[in-house]
Short mmCIF file of C-alpha atoms in Angstrom, two decimals:
data_model
loop_
_atom_site.label_atom_id
_atom_site.label_comp_id
_atom_site.label_asym_id
_atom_site.label_seq_id
_atom_site.Cartn_x
_atom_site.Cartn_y
_atom_site.Cartn_z
CA MET B 814 15.01 -21.82 -1.59
CA GLN B 815 16.36 -23.36 1.57
CA GLN B 816 14.61 -21.94 4.62
CA VAL B 817 17.53 -20.94 6.80
CA MET B 818 15.25 -20.01 9.70
CA THR B 819 12.20 -21.48 11.41
CA LYS B 820 9.17 -19.20 11.81
CA GLU B 821 10.12 -18.48 15.43
CA GLU B 822 13.69 -17.62 14.46
CA TYR B 823 12.41 -15.43 11.65
CA LYS B 824 10.12 -13.52 14.02
CA LYS B 825 13.03 -12.82 16.37
CA TYR B 826 15.23 -11.80 13.46
CA VAL B 827 12.53 -9.41 12.14
CA ASP B 828 12.06 -7.87 15.58
CA LYS B 829 15.79 -7.17 15.66
CA LYS B 830 15.81 -5.75 12.12
CA SER B 831 12.75 -3.50 12.50
CA PRO B 832 13.44 -0.03 13.91
CA ASP B 833 11.66 0.68 17.21
CA SER B 834 9.44 3.69 17.77
CA LYS B 835 11.37 6.58 19.27
CA LEU B 836 9.82 6.25 22.72
CA LEU B 837 11.47 9.19 24.47
CA LEU B 838 10.67 11.62 21.65
CA ASN B 839 7.09 10.34 21.29
CA MET B 840 6.50 10.48 25.05
CA SER B 841 7.83 14.04 25.34
CA ARG B 842 5.60 15.17 22.47
CA ALA B 843 2.60 13.40 24.02
CA PHE B 844 3.33 15.03 27.39
CA LEU B 845 3.65 18.49 25.84
CA VAL B 846 0.55 18.40 23.61
CA GLY B 847 -1.57 16.44 26.12
CA GLY B 848 -0.62 18.97 28.78
CA LEU B 849 -1.50 21.91 26.56
CA ILE B 850 -4.91 20.42 25.72
CA CYS B 851 -5.61 19.92 29.43
CA MET B 852 -4.47 23.48 30.17
CA LEU B 853 -6.93 24.72 27.58
CA GLY B 854 -9.64 22.67 29.29
CA GLN B 855 -8.68 24.15 32.65
CA PHE B 856 -8.84 27.64 31.13
CA PHE B 857 -12.42 27.03 29.99
CA MET B 858 -13.31 25.55 33.36
CA ASN B 859 -11.98 28.58 35.25
CA SER B 860 -13.72 30.92 32.84
CA PHE B 861 -17.09 29.20 33.22
CA LYS B 862 -16.64 29.22 37.00
CA ALA B 863 -15.88 32.93 36.88
CA MET B 864 -19.11 33.43 34.91
CA GLY B 865 -20.90 32.07 37.96
CA PHE B 866 -21.98 28.58 36.82
CA ASP B 867 -22.13 25.90 39.51
CA LYS B 868 -19.71 22.93 39.63
CA ASP B 869 -21.77 20.42 37.58
CA VAL B 870 -22.72 22.88 34.84
CA THR B 871 -19.10 24.08 34.60
CA ALA B 872 -17.87 20.48 34.07
CA SER B 873 -20.49 19.83 31.38
CA LEU B 874 -19.82 23.11 29.59
CA THR B 875 -16.06 22.42 29.58
CA SER B 876 -16.54 18.94 28.11
CA VAL B 877 -18.93 20.21 25.46
CA THR B 878 -16.53 22.99 24.47
CA MET B 879 -13.58 20.60 24.21
CA VAL B 880 -15.62 18.08 22.18
CA PHE B 881 -16.69 20.88 19.85
CA LEU B 882 -13.06 21.92 19.34
CA GLY B 883 -12.01 18.31 18.69
CA ILE B 884 -14.65 17.98 15.98
CA LEU B 885 -13.89 21.41 14.53
CA PHE B 886 -10.19 20.65 14.12
CA THR B 887 -11.00 17.19 12.70
CA ALA B 888 -13.21 18.82 10.07
CA LEU B 889 -10.45 21.32 9.28
CA ASN B 890 -8.08 18.39 8.54
CA VAL B 891 -5.78 19.46 11.39
CA TYR B 892 -6.39 16.86 14.09
CA ASP B 893 -4.82 13.99 12.11
CA ASP B 894 -1.60 15.97 11.74
CA LEU B 895 -1.68 16.80 15.44
CA GLY B 896 -2.22 13.10 16.19
CA ARG B 897 0.71 12.06 14.02
CA PHE B 898 2.90 14.45 16.00
CA ALA B 899 1.53 13.97 19.50
CA GLY B 900 0.29 10.35 19.54
CA ALA B 901 -1.37 9.56 22.87
CA GLY B 902 -1.12 13.27 23.80
CA SER B 903 -4.03 14.06 21.51
CA ILE B 904 -5.74 10.64 21.56
CA VAL B 905 -6.36 10.36 25.33
CA PRO B 906 -8.05 13.74 26.08
CA ILE B 907 -11.77 14.11 25.30
CA THR B 908 -10.86 15.95 22.06
CA GLY B 909 -9.34 12.67 20.82
CA PHE B 910 -12.59 10.85 21.62
CA ALA B 911 -14.46 13.45 19.57
CA ASN B 912 -11.96 12.96 16.74
CA SER B 913 -12.49 9.19 16.82
CA ILE B 914 -16.22 9.70 16.19
CA ALA B 915 -16.03 12.60 13.76
CA SER B 916 -13.35 11.05 11.50
CA PRO B 917 -15.29 7.89 10.49
CA ALA B 918 -18.42 10.03 10.08
CA MET B 919 -16.53 12.15 7.54
CA GLU B 920 -14.94 9.11 5.90
CA TYR B 921 -18.17 7.17 5.37
CA LYS B 922 -20.35 10.11 4.30
CA SER B 923 -19.93 8.74 0.75
CA GLU B 924 -21.92 5.62 1.75
CA GLY B 925 -24.95 7.72 2.77
CA PHE B 926 -26.44 9.07 6.01
CA VAL B 927 -27.88 5.83 7.35
CA MET B 928 -25.53 3.03 6.24
CA GLY B 929 -22.54 5.34 6.02
CA ILE B 930 -22.48 7.89 8.81
CA GLY B 931 -25.05 6.13 11.01
CA THR B 932 -23.50 2.67 10.91
CA ARG B 933 -19.83 3.59 10.86
CA MET B 934 -19.68 6.58 13.21
CA PHE B 935 -18.74 4.44 16.22
CA LEU B 936 -16.27 2.28 14.31
CA ILE B 937 -13.40 3.39 16.56
CA ALA B 938 -15.27 4.68 19.63
CA GLY B 939 -17.67 1.71 19.78
CA PRO B 940 -15.46 -0.54 21.94
CA VAL B 941 -14.72 2.38 24.30
CA LEU B 942 -18.45 2.91 24.81
CA VAL B 943 -19.30 -0.80 25.18
CA PHE B 944 -16.61 -1.54 27.74
CA GLY B 945 -16.81 1.89 29.39
CA ILE B 946 -20.55 1.58 30.03
CA SER B 947 -20.29 -2.11 31.02
CA SER B 948 -17.56 -1.44 33.57
CA SER B 949 -19.42 1.55 35.01
CA ILE B 950 -22.49 -0.67 35.54
CA LEU B 951 -20.29 -3.30 37.20
CA ALA B 952 -18.71 -0.66 39.42
CA GLY B 953 -22.21 0.60 40.31
CA ILE B 954 -23.34 -2.88 41.37
CA ILE B 955 -20.25 -3.39 43.51
CA HIS B 956 -20.74 0.02 45.07
CA TYR B 957 -24.40 -0.83 45.81
CA LEU B 958 -23.48 -4.17 47.45
CA ILE B 959 -20.67 -2.72 49.58
CA LYS B 960 -22.93 0.02 50.91
CA PHE B 961 -25.14 -2.61 52.62
CA MET T 1272 5.73 -30.75 -24.70
CA LEU T 1273 6.70 -28.13 -22.15
CA GLU T 1274 9.04 -26.42 -24.57
CA LYS T 1275 8.97 -23.00 -22.87
CA LYS T 1276 9.18 -24.07 -19.27
CA VAL T 1277 12.57 -23.83 -17.60
CA GLY T 1278 13.09 -25.42 -14.19
CA LYS T 1279 10.24 -25.44 -11.71
CA GLN T 1280 8.74 -21.96 -11.90
CA THR T 1281 10.14 -20.15 -14.92
CA THR T 1282 8.84 -19.59 -18.45
CA GLN T 1283 11.33 -18.71 -21.19
CA PHE T 1284 9.53 -17.03 -24.09
CA ARG T 1285 10.19 -18.19 -27.66
CA ASN T 1286 8.68 -15.04 -29.17
CA PRO T 1287 9.26 -12.51 -26.40
CA PRO T 1288 6.41 -9.98 -26.18
CA VAL T 1289 7.34 -6.34 -26.70
CA ILE T 1290 6.40 -3.64 -24.22
CA ALA T 1291 5.36 -1.09 -26.83
CA ALA T 1292 4.33 1.71 -24.47
CA THR T 1293 3.61 2.46 -20.83
CA ALA T 1294 1.65 5.16 -19.01
CA SER T 1295 1.72 6.37 -15.42
CA ILE T 1296 -0.50 8.78 -13.54
CA VAL T 1297 0.22 9.64 -9.91
CA GLY T 1298 -1.19 11.69 -7.05
CA PRO T 1299 0.21 14.88 -5.49
CA LYS T 1300 2.59 13.27 -2.98
CA GLU T 1301 4.18 11.01 -5.59
CA GLY T 1302 4.46 14.06 -7.87
CA LYS T 1303 6.73 15.65 -5.26
CA GLY T 1304 8.96 12.57 -4.99
CA PRO T 1305 12.33 11.91 -6.64
CA LEU T 1306 10.77 10.22 -9.70
CA ALA T 1307 8.34 13.07 -10.44
CA GLY T 1308 9.87 13.80 -13.86
CA TYR T 1309 9.23 10.27 -15.14
CA PHE T 1310 5.45 10.17 -14.70
CA ASP T 1311 3.13 11.10 -17.57
CA GLN T 1312 0.74 13.01 -15.36
CA THR T 1313 0.54 14.24 -11.78
CA VAL T 1314 -2.91 14.92 -10.36
CA SER T 1315 -2.97 17.75 -7.82
CA ASP T 1316 -6.13 16.72 -5.98
CA GLU T 1317 -6.72 13.24 -4.56
CA PHE T 1318 -10.41 13.37 -5.51
CA TRP T 1319 -9.56 14.36 -9.11
CA GLY T 1320 -12.93 16.05 -9.44
CA GLU T 1321 -14.86 12.95 -8.33
CA LYS T 1322 -17.17 12.59 -5.33
CA THR T 1323 -15.51 9.57 -3.71
CA TRP T 1324 -11.99 8.15 -3.49
CA GLU T 1325 -13.18 4.94 -5.10
CA LYS T 1326 -14.45 6.90 -8.10
CA ALA T 1327 -11.18 8.82 -8.22
CA GLU T 1328 -9.20 5.56 -8.31
CA SER T 1329 -11.38 4.29 -11.18
CA LYS T 1330 -10.62 7.52 -13.01
CA PHE T 1331 -6.88 6.84 -12.58
CA VAL T 1332 -7.47 3.44 -14.24
CA ARG T 1333 -9.58 4.86 -17.05
CA GLU T 1334 -7.09 7.61 -17.82
CA ALA T 1335 -4.06 5.29 -17.61
CA LEU T 1336 -5.65 3.08 -20.28
CA ALA T 1337 -6.46 6.05 -22.52
CA LYS T 1338 -2.94 7.39 -22.09
CA VAL T 1339 -1.11 4.18 -22.98
CA LEU T 1340 -3.26 3.74 -26.09
CA SER T 1341 -2.67 7.31 -27.24
CA LYS T 1342 1.09 7.02 -26.60
CA ALA T 1343 1.21 3.85 -28.71
CA VAL T 1344 -1.18 5.35 -31.28
CA LEU T 1345 -3.34 2.25 -31.05
CA ALA T 1346 -7.12 2.19 -31.42
CA ALA T 1347 -8.97 0.64 -28.49
CA SER T 1348 -10.64 -1.68 -31.00
CA SER T 1349 -7.24 -3.28 -31.74
CA LEU T 1350 -6.87 -4.43 -28.13
CA ASP T 1351 -7.39 -8.14 -27.58
CA TYR T 1352 -7.47 -8.12 -23.78
CA ILE T 1353 -7.08 -5.95 -20.73
CA ILE T 1354 -5.69 -7.67 -17.64
CA ALA T 1355 -6.08 -5.56 -14.51
CA GLY T 1356 -6.66 -5.64 -10.76
CA ASP T 1357 -6.40 -3.46 -7.66
CA LEU T 1358 -6.71 -3.49 -3.87
CA LEU T 1359 -10.34 -2.48 -3.40
CA ASN T 1360 -12.89 -5.14 -2.44
CA GLN T 1361 -13.94 -7.12 -5.51
CA CYS T 1362 -11.42 -5.10 -7.57
CA ILE T 1363 -13.90 -2.32 -8.30
CA ALA T 1364 -11.31 0.30 -9.24
CA SER T 1365 -10.40 -1.80 -12.28
CA SER T 1366 -13.82 -3.09 -13.26
CA PHE T 1367 -15.57 0.27 -12.76
CA GLY T 1368 -12.75 2.17 -14.43
CA LEU T 1369 -12.84 -0.16 -17.43
CA ARG T 1370 -16.58 -0.70 -17.75
CA GLU T 1371 -16.72 1.47 -20.85
CA SER T 1372 -13.57 0.01 -22.43
CA ASN T 1373 -15.56 -2.43 -24.56
CA THR T 1374 -12.62 -4.86 -24.53
CA PRO T 1375 -12.35 -8.47 -23.27
CA PHE T 1376 -11.24 -8.20 -19.63
CA PHE T 1377 -9.51 -10.46 -17.13
CA GLY T 1378 -9.65 -9.25 -13.52
CA VAL T 1379 -6.73 -10.49 -11.42
CA TYR T 1380 -5.75 -10.09 -7.78
CA GLY T 1381 -2.24 -10.39 -6.46
CA ALA T 1382 -2.41 -7.54 -3.91
CA CYS T 1383 0.56 -5.24 -4.55
CA SER T 1384 2.12 -7.83 -6.91
CA THR T 1385 -0.75 -7.37 -9.38
CA MET T 1386 1.40 -5.64 -12.03
CA GLY T 1387 3.70 -8.68 -12.00
CA GLU T 1388 0.78 -11.05 -12.29
CA SER T 1389 -0.91 -9.16 -15.12
CA ILE T 1390 2.28 -8.76 -17.17
CA SER T 1391 3.12 -12.46 -16.63
CA LEU T 1392 -0.27 -13.60 -17.89
CA GLY T 1393 -0.30 -11.07 -20.72
CA ALA T 1394 3.15 -12.13 -21.89
CA MET T 1395 2.14 -15.81 -21.88
CA LEU T 1396 -1.00 -15.05 -23.90
CA ILE T 1397 1.01 -13.16 -26.51
CA ASP T 1398 3.83 -15.68 -26.78
CA GLY T 1399 1.24 -18.44 -27.02
CA GLY T 1400 -0.35 -16.75 -30.02
CA PHE T 1401 -3.63 -16.02 -28.27
CA ALA T 1402 -3.41 -12.25 -28.63
CA ALA T 1403 -1.45 -9.49 -30.35
CA ASN T 1404 -2.17 -6.48 -28.12
CA ILE T 1405 -2.80 -6.60 -24.39
CA VAL T 1406 -2.86 -3.84 -21.81
CA CYS T 1407 -1.70 -4.93 -18.35
CA MET T 1408 -2.45 -2.44 -15.61
CA THR T 1409 -3.18 -1.80 -11.96
CA SER T 1410 -3.89 1.02 -9.52
CA SER T 1411 -3.97 1.98 -5.86
CA HIS T 1412 -5.12 5.06 -3.97
CA PHE T 1413 -3.84 6.10 -0.57
CA CYS T 1414 -7.24 7.25 0.69
CA SER T 1415 -9.35 4.30 -0.51
CA ALA T 1416 -6.70 1.83 0.74
CA GLU T 1417 -6.47 3.47 4.19
CA LYS T 1418 -10.26 3.41 4.43
CA GLN T 1419 -10.45 -0.30 3.58
CA PHE T 1420 -7.40 -1.66 5.38
CA ARG T 1421 -6.70 0.75 8.25
CA TYR T 1422 -8.34 3.75 9.89
CA PRO T 1423 -10.29 6.80 8.72
CA LEU T 1424 -7.93 9.40 7.22
CA GLU T 1425 -8.75 12.15 9.71
CA LEU T 1426 -8.19 9.94 12.76
CA GLY T 1427 -5.30 11.37 14.74
CA SER T 1428 -3.16 8.25 15.11
CA GLN T 1429 0.54 7.47 14.91
CA ARG T 1430 2.21 4.88 12.66
CA PRO T 1431 5.14 2.70 13.68
CA PRO T 1432 8.43 3.21 11.79
CA THR T 1433 7.95 -0.06 9.86
CA ALA T 1434 4.63 1.11 8.32
CA GLN T 1435 4.46 2.03 4.63
CA TRP T 1436 2.59 4.60 2.56
CA THR T 1437 0.17 3.44 -0.16
CA VAL T 1438 0.96 5.06 -3.49
CA THR T 1439 -1.83 6.94 -5.26
CA GLY T 1440 -1.49 6.16 -8.92
CA ALA T 1441 -2.08 3.85 -11.84
CA GLY T 1442 0.38 2.31 -14.27
CA SER T 1443 -0.29 0.55 -17.55
CA ALA T 1444 1.82 -1.33 -20.07
CA LEU T 1445 0.91 -2.29 -23.63
CA LEU T 1446 2.28 -5.69 -24.60
CA THR T 1447 2.42 -6.48 -28.30
CA SER T 1448 3.55 -9.40 -30.42
CA GLU T 1449 5.68 -7.27 -32.74
CA GLY T 1450 8.04 -4.33 -32.37
CA THR T 1451 11.52 -3.49 -31.20
CA GLY T 1452 11.95 -3.89 -27.46
CA PRO T 1453 12.10 -3.74 -24.58
CA TYR T 1454 11.11 -7.40 -24.44
CA VAL T 1455 9.65 -9.58 -21.72
CA THR T 1456 12.09 -12.44 -22.08
CA ARG T 1457 11.18 -14.70 -19.16
CA ILE T 1458 9.01 -14.81 -16.07
CA THR T 1459 9.25 -16.65 -12.77
CA THR T 1460 5.89 -17.15 -11.12
CA GLY T 1461 5.99 -16.91 -7.34
CA LYS T 1462 4.72 -19.38 -4.76
CA ILE T 1463 2.74 -18.32 -1.70
CA VAL T 1464 5.21 -17.93 1.15
CA ASP T 1465 4.16 -17.37 4.78
CA MET T 1466 6.86 -16.98 7.40
CA GLY T 1467 4.39 -16.32 10.21
CA ILE T 1468 4.42 -12.50 10.35
CA LYS T 1469 1.13 -11.10 11.69
CA ASP T 1470 1.89 -7.38 11.90
CA GLN T 1471 0.16 -5.53 9.06
CA ASN T 1472 2.32 -2.55 9.91
CA ASN T 1473 5.39 -4.53 8.92
CA MET T 1474 4.50 -5.84 5.47
CA GLY T 1475 8.08 -5.51 4.24
CA ALA T 1476 9.16 -8.21 6.68
CA ALA T 1477 6.17 -10.36 5.69
CA MET T 1478 6.87 -10.05 1.94
CA ALA T 1479 10.68 -10.25 1.96
CA PRO T 1480 10.81 -14.09 2.14
CA ALA T 1481 8.44 -14.33 -0.87
CA ALA T 1482 10.60 -11.92 -2.88
CA ALA T 1483 13.79 -13.79 -1.94
CA ASP T 1484 12.15 -17.13 -2.81
CA THR T 1485 11.15 -15.96 -6.31
CA ILE T 1486 14.50 -14.29 -7.07
CA TYR T 1487 16.33 -17.41 -5.88
CA ALA T 1488 14.09 -19.63 -8.03
CA HIS T 1489 14.71 -17.39 -11.04
CA PHE T 1490 18.48 -17.86 -10.86
CA GLU T 1491 18.14 -21.54 -9.99
CA ASP T 1492 15.78 -22.24 -12.93
CA THR T 1493 17.63 -20.20 -15.55
CA GLY T 1494 21.22 -20.77 -14.47
CA LEU T 1495 21.93 -17.09 -15.21
CA ALA T 1496 24.91 -15.42 -13.58
CA GLN T 1497 24.08 -13.36 -10.50
CA ASP T 1498 25.35 -10.21 -12.22
CA TYR T 1499 23.31 -10.83 -15.38
CA TYR T 1500 20.83 -8.04 -14.60
CA ASP T 1501 21.69 -4.36 -14.28
CA MET T 1502 19.05 -4.02 -11.62
CA ILE T 1503 16.72 -6.27 -9.64
CA VAL T 1504 13.75 -4.21 -8.48
CA THR T 1505 11.28 -5.52 -5.93
CA GLY T 1506 7.82 -3.97 -5.59
CA ASP T 1507 7.25 -2.55 -2.14
CA LEU T 1508 9.48 -4.15 0.47
CA GLY T 1509 10.52 -0.78 1.88
CA SER T 1510 13.78 -0.26 3.75
CA VAL T 1511 13.15 -3.00 6.33
CA GLY T 1512 12.02 -5.59 3.78
CA ARG T 1513 14.79 -4.86 1.26
CA GLU T 1514 17.45 -5.51 3.87
CA ILE T 1515 15.79 -8.74 4.97
CA ALA T 1516 15.43 -9.99 1.37
CA ASP T 1517 19.12 -9.26 0.79
CA ASP T 1518 20.05 -11.19 3.95
CA LEU T 1519 17.87 -14.19 3.00
CA LEU T 1520 19.32 -14.32 -0.53
CA SER T 1521 22.90 -14.00 0.73
CA SER T 1522 22.45 -16.87 3.15
CA ASN T 1523 21.32 -18.96 0.15
CA GLY T 1524 24.38 -17.97 -1.85
CA VAL T 1525 22.72 -15.34 -4.07
CA ARG T 1526 24.66 -12.10 -3.63
CA VAL T 1527 22.79 -9.36 -5.47
CA GLY T 1528 22.79 -6.72 -2.72
CA SER T 1529 24.48 -4.06 -4.86
CA ILE T 1530 21.87 -4.26 -7.63
CA LEU T 1531 18.85 -4.99 -5.44
CA ASN T 1532 16.52 -1.99 -5.35
CA ASP T 1533 12.90 -1.44 -4.36
CA CYS T 1534 10.15 0.65 -5.99
CA GLY T 1535 8.86 1.62 -2.52
CA LEU T 1536 12.24 3.18 -1.74
CA MET T 1537 12.55 4.90 -5.12
CA ILE T 1538 9.18 6.65 -5.37
CA PHE T 1539 9.36 8.72 -2.16
CA ASP T 1540 12.06 10.74 -0.49
CA LYS T 1541 12.85 9.95 3.15
CA LYS T 1542 11.77 13.49 4.05
CA GLN T 1543 8.22 12.76 2.84
CA ASP T 1544 7.30 11.07 6.14
CA VAL T 1545 6.50 7.70 4.59
CA HIS T 1546 8.38 5.66 7.25
CA SER T 1547 9.61 2.43 5.62
CA GLY T 1548 8.66 3.49 2.04
CA GLY T 1549 5.87 3.34 -0.52
CA SER T 1550 3.51 0.41 -1.10
CA GLY T 1551 0.37 -0.56 -3.01
CA CYS T 1552 -0.27 -1.91 -6.50
CA GLY T 1553 0.39 1.54 -7.91
CA CYS T 1554 3.86 1.66 -6.36
CA SER T 1555 5.54 -0.95 -8.56
CA ALA T 1556 3.24 -0.17 -11.52
CA THR T 1557 4.05 3.55 -11.72
CA VAL T 1558 7.77 3.12 -11.00
CA PHE T 1559 7.91 0.50 -13.75
CA ALA T 1560 5.78 2.46 -16.24
CA GLY T 1561 7.65 5.66 -15.42
CA PHE T 1562 11.28 5.34 -14.38
CA LEU T 1563 12.19 1.74 -15.31
CA TYR T 1564 10.60 1.75 -18.76
CA ASP T 1565 12.16 5.11 -19.57
CA SER T 1566 15.61 3.87 -18.51
CA LEU T 1567 15.24 0.69 -20.59
CA LYS T 1568 14.02 2.63 -23.60
CA LYS T 1569 16.97 5.03 -23.40
CA GLY T 1570 19.43 2.21 -22.87
CA LYS T 1571 20.49 3.37 -19.38
CA LEU T 1572 19.37 -0.03 -18.17
CA LYS T 1573 19.66 -3.05 -20.43
CA ARG T 1574 18.40 -5.93 -18.32
CA VAL T 1575 16.00 -5.55 -15.44
CA LEU T 1576 14.41 -8.16 -13.22
CA PHE T 1577 11.18 -6.59 -12.01
CA VAL T 1578 9.73 -8.39 -8.97
CA PRO T 1579 6.42 -6.91 -7.68
CA THR T 1580 5.58 -8.18 -4.20
CA GLY T 1581 2.16 -8.69 -2.62
CA ALA T 1582 0.79 -9.34 0.87
CA LEU T 1583 -2.32 -11.52 0.48
CA LEU T 1584 -4.19 -10.40 3.60
CA SER T 1585 -7.65 -8.98 4.18
CA PRO T 1586 -9.03 -6.81 7.01
CA SER T 1587 -10.92 -9.88 8.31
CA SER T 1588 -7.85 -12.13 8.28
CA VAL T 1589 -5.90 -9.52 10.25
CA GLN T 1590 -8.65 -9.18 12.86
CA GLN T 1591 -8.85 -12.95 13.17
CA GLY T 1592 -5.16 -13.02 14.02
CA GLU T 1593 -4.03 -14.86 10.89
CA THR T 1594 -0.46 -14.67 9.60
CA ILE T 1595 0.19 -12.91 6.28
CA PRO T 1596 0.78 -15.10 3.18
CA CYS T 1597 2.81 -13.28 0.53
CA ILE T 1598 3.80 -13.65 -3.11
CA ALA T 1599 6.24 -12.16 -5.63
CA HIS T 1600 6.38 -12.55 -9.41
CA ALA T 1601 9.58 -11.94 -11.37
CA ILE T 1602 9.61 -10.51 -14.88
CA ALA T 1603 12.80 -10.23 -16.90
CA ILE T 1604 12.78 -7.27 -19.26
CA GLU T 1605 15.63 -6.80 -21.71
CA ASN T 1606 16.46 -4.38 -24.49
CA VAL T 1607 17.93 -7.07 -26.70
CA ILE T 1608 16.77 -10.65 -27.09
CA GLY T 1609 19.35 -13.39 -26.83
CA GLY T 1610 20.66 -13.86 -23.34
CA SER T 1611 22.70 -16.88 -22.43
CA LEU T 1612 19.55 -18.99 -22.44
CA ALA T 1613 18.61 -18.66 -26.12
CA PRO T 1614 17.47 -22.06 -27.35
#
């Protein structure tokens, strides 16, 4: 067959042919669900505060509660449906981080506890941890140097 | 001495092999699609009573073999070869599913074009007089494919509109040297075509040039009229890829748009949230073994060009930023022997 297009031309043609993601719809859904998850977090925070915990303990308790809920709804096969609907709205909050660790753990249970769950648990979250911790160390060093 | 070769890529059979029987088993989502009535069996649970998805896929293979043999009333001991492959690493769905088959086995890999590859090889073995009964088959499983090629199933992520949905299912076809149709009359073996697409979420666009290349070569080699076939059915181009293949063929003077269809578009309904359509080895295999074979057998279709398409990538090649080489194999299946090419 005669190639009527070069690879560059074909790429441009494909980009034109392929439907784009519905940005406005996806962004509104992300805003709605992300907002609701954060409201839920705020609700827990206010409740823990009202129970008389101090600021640091309240923050930790809120995070732990939200992580627990993220894992619970992953295990109940609900979080993937939520993610398909909400996109970044349910990926960015801490519940999404919990989902990214719980879902490979569930997936690779069939390969055993050590080589399955143990090795693969951070398949998705691994890069977040590596670069998150590295950049926090870098920020700490800069902060230390500026102080003097 | 090349008495059966026509043109550059096509084989014209002297003693066209007969497709004596087919079998198809699909998962729950496929069983709710528009072709539900054509499949032999729909399994309601993706695990099918097994502990892992890989084991479940092997069970699909095992059962699809048993089913095609029982439909043809053929003893397993009469089988000369099984030719099979799948998407899992080292093709374990096929080899584990067939480890108790006690039959000479060829494992093949053509990604989602595997059904085309296995039928092509099986047909050549039969026409060549090397075998009388061969089962050609393949499988795919949504869960095991997602696990190997993409993300964990429970990860809450979004897919772009060009992404496709791997079919859970297995299809098998029994090729024999004697019988009364439908016949495999000719095959056109595809070349590897890479137009530089890197996006594994747009496999239709990656595979469309390979499909167009093979279909073009088929008409070029055989000299058949463009309206010779009732239907030309690609494997899993999806809505994006089908349109591109049609465009590429038209710009080369092959106008088959009205009869060009795609298994990935036939197996699911648009409402089933599968974006661009179905994919996977099981997509073309079950649509062929179910709907297409039934239509040929009943005479609703008389001549079909079946063109399974495959994207020859691996998770490593994608991560290393490689482009996606693709392939498509064409198989002409006809109710009556004696097209315009009869020697």
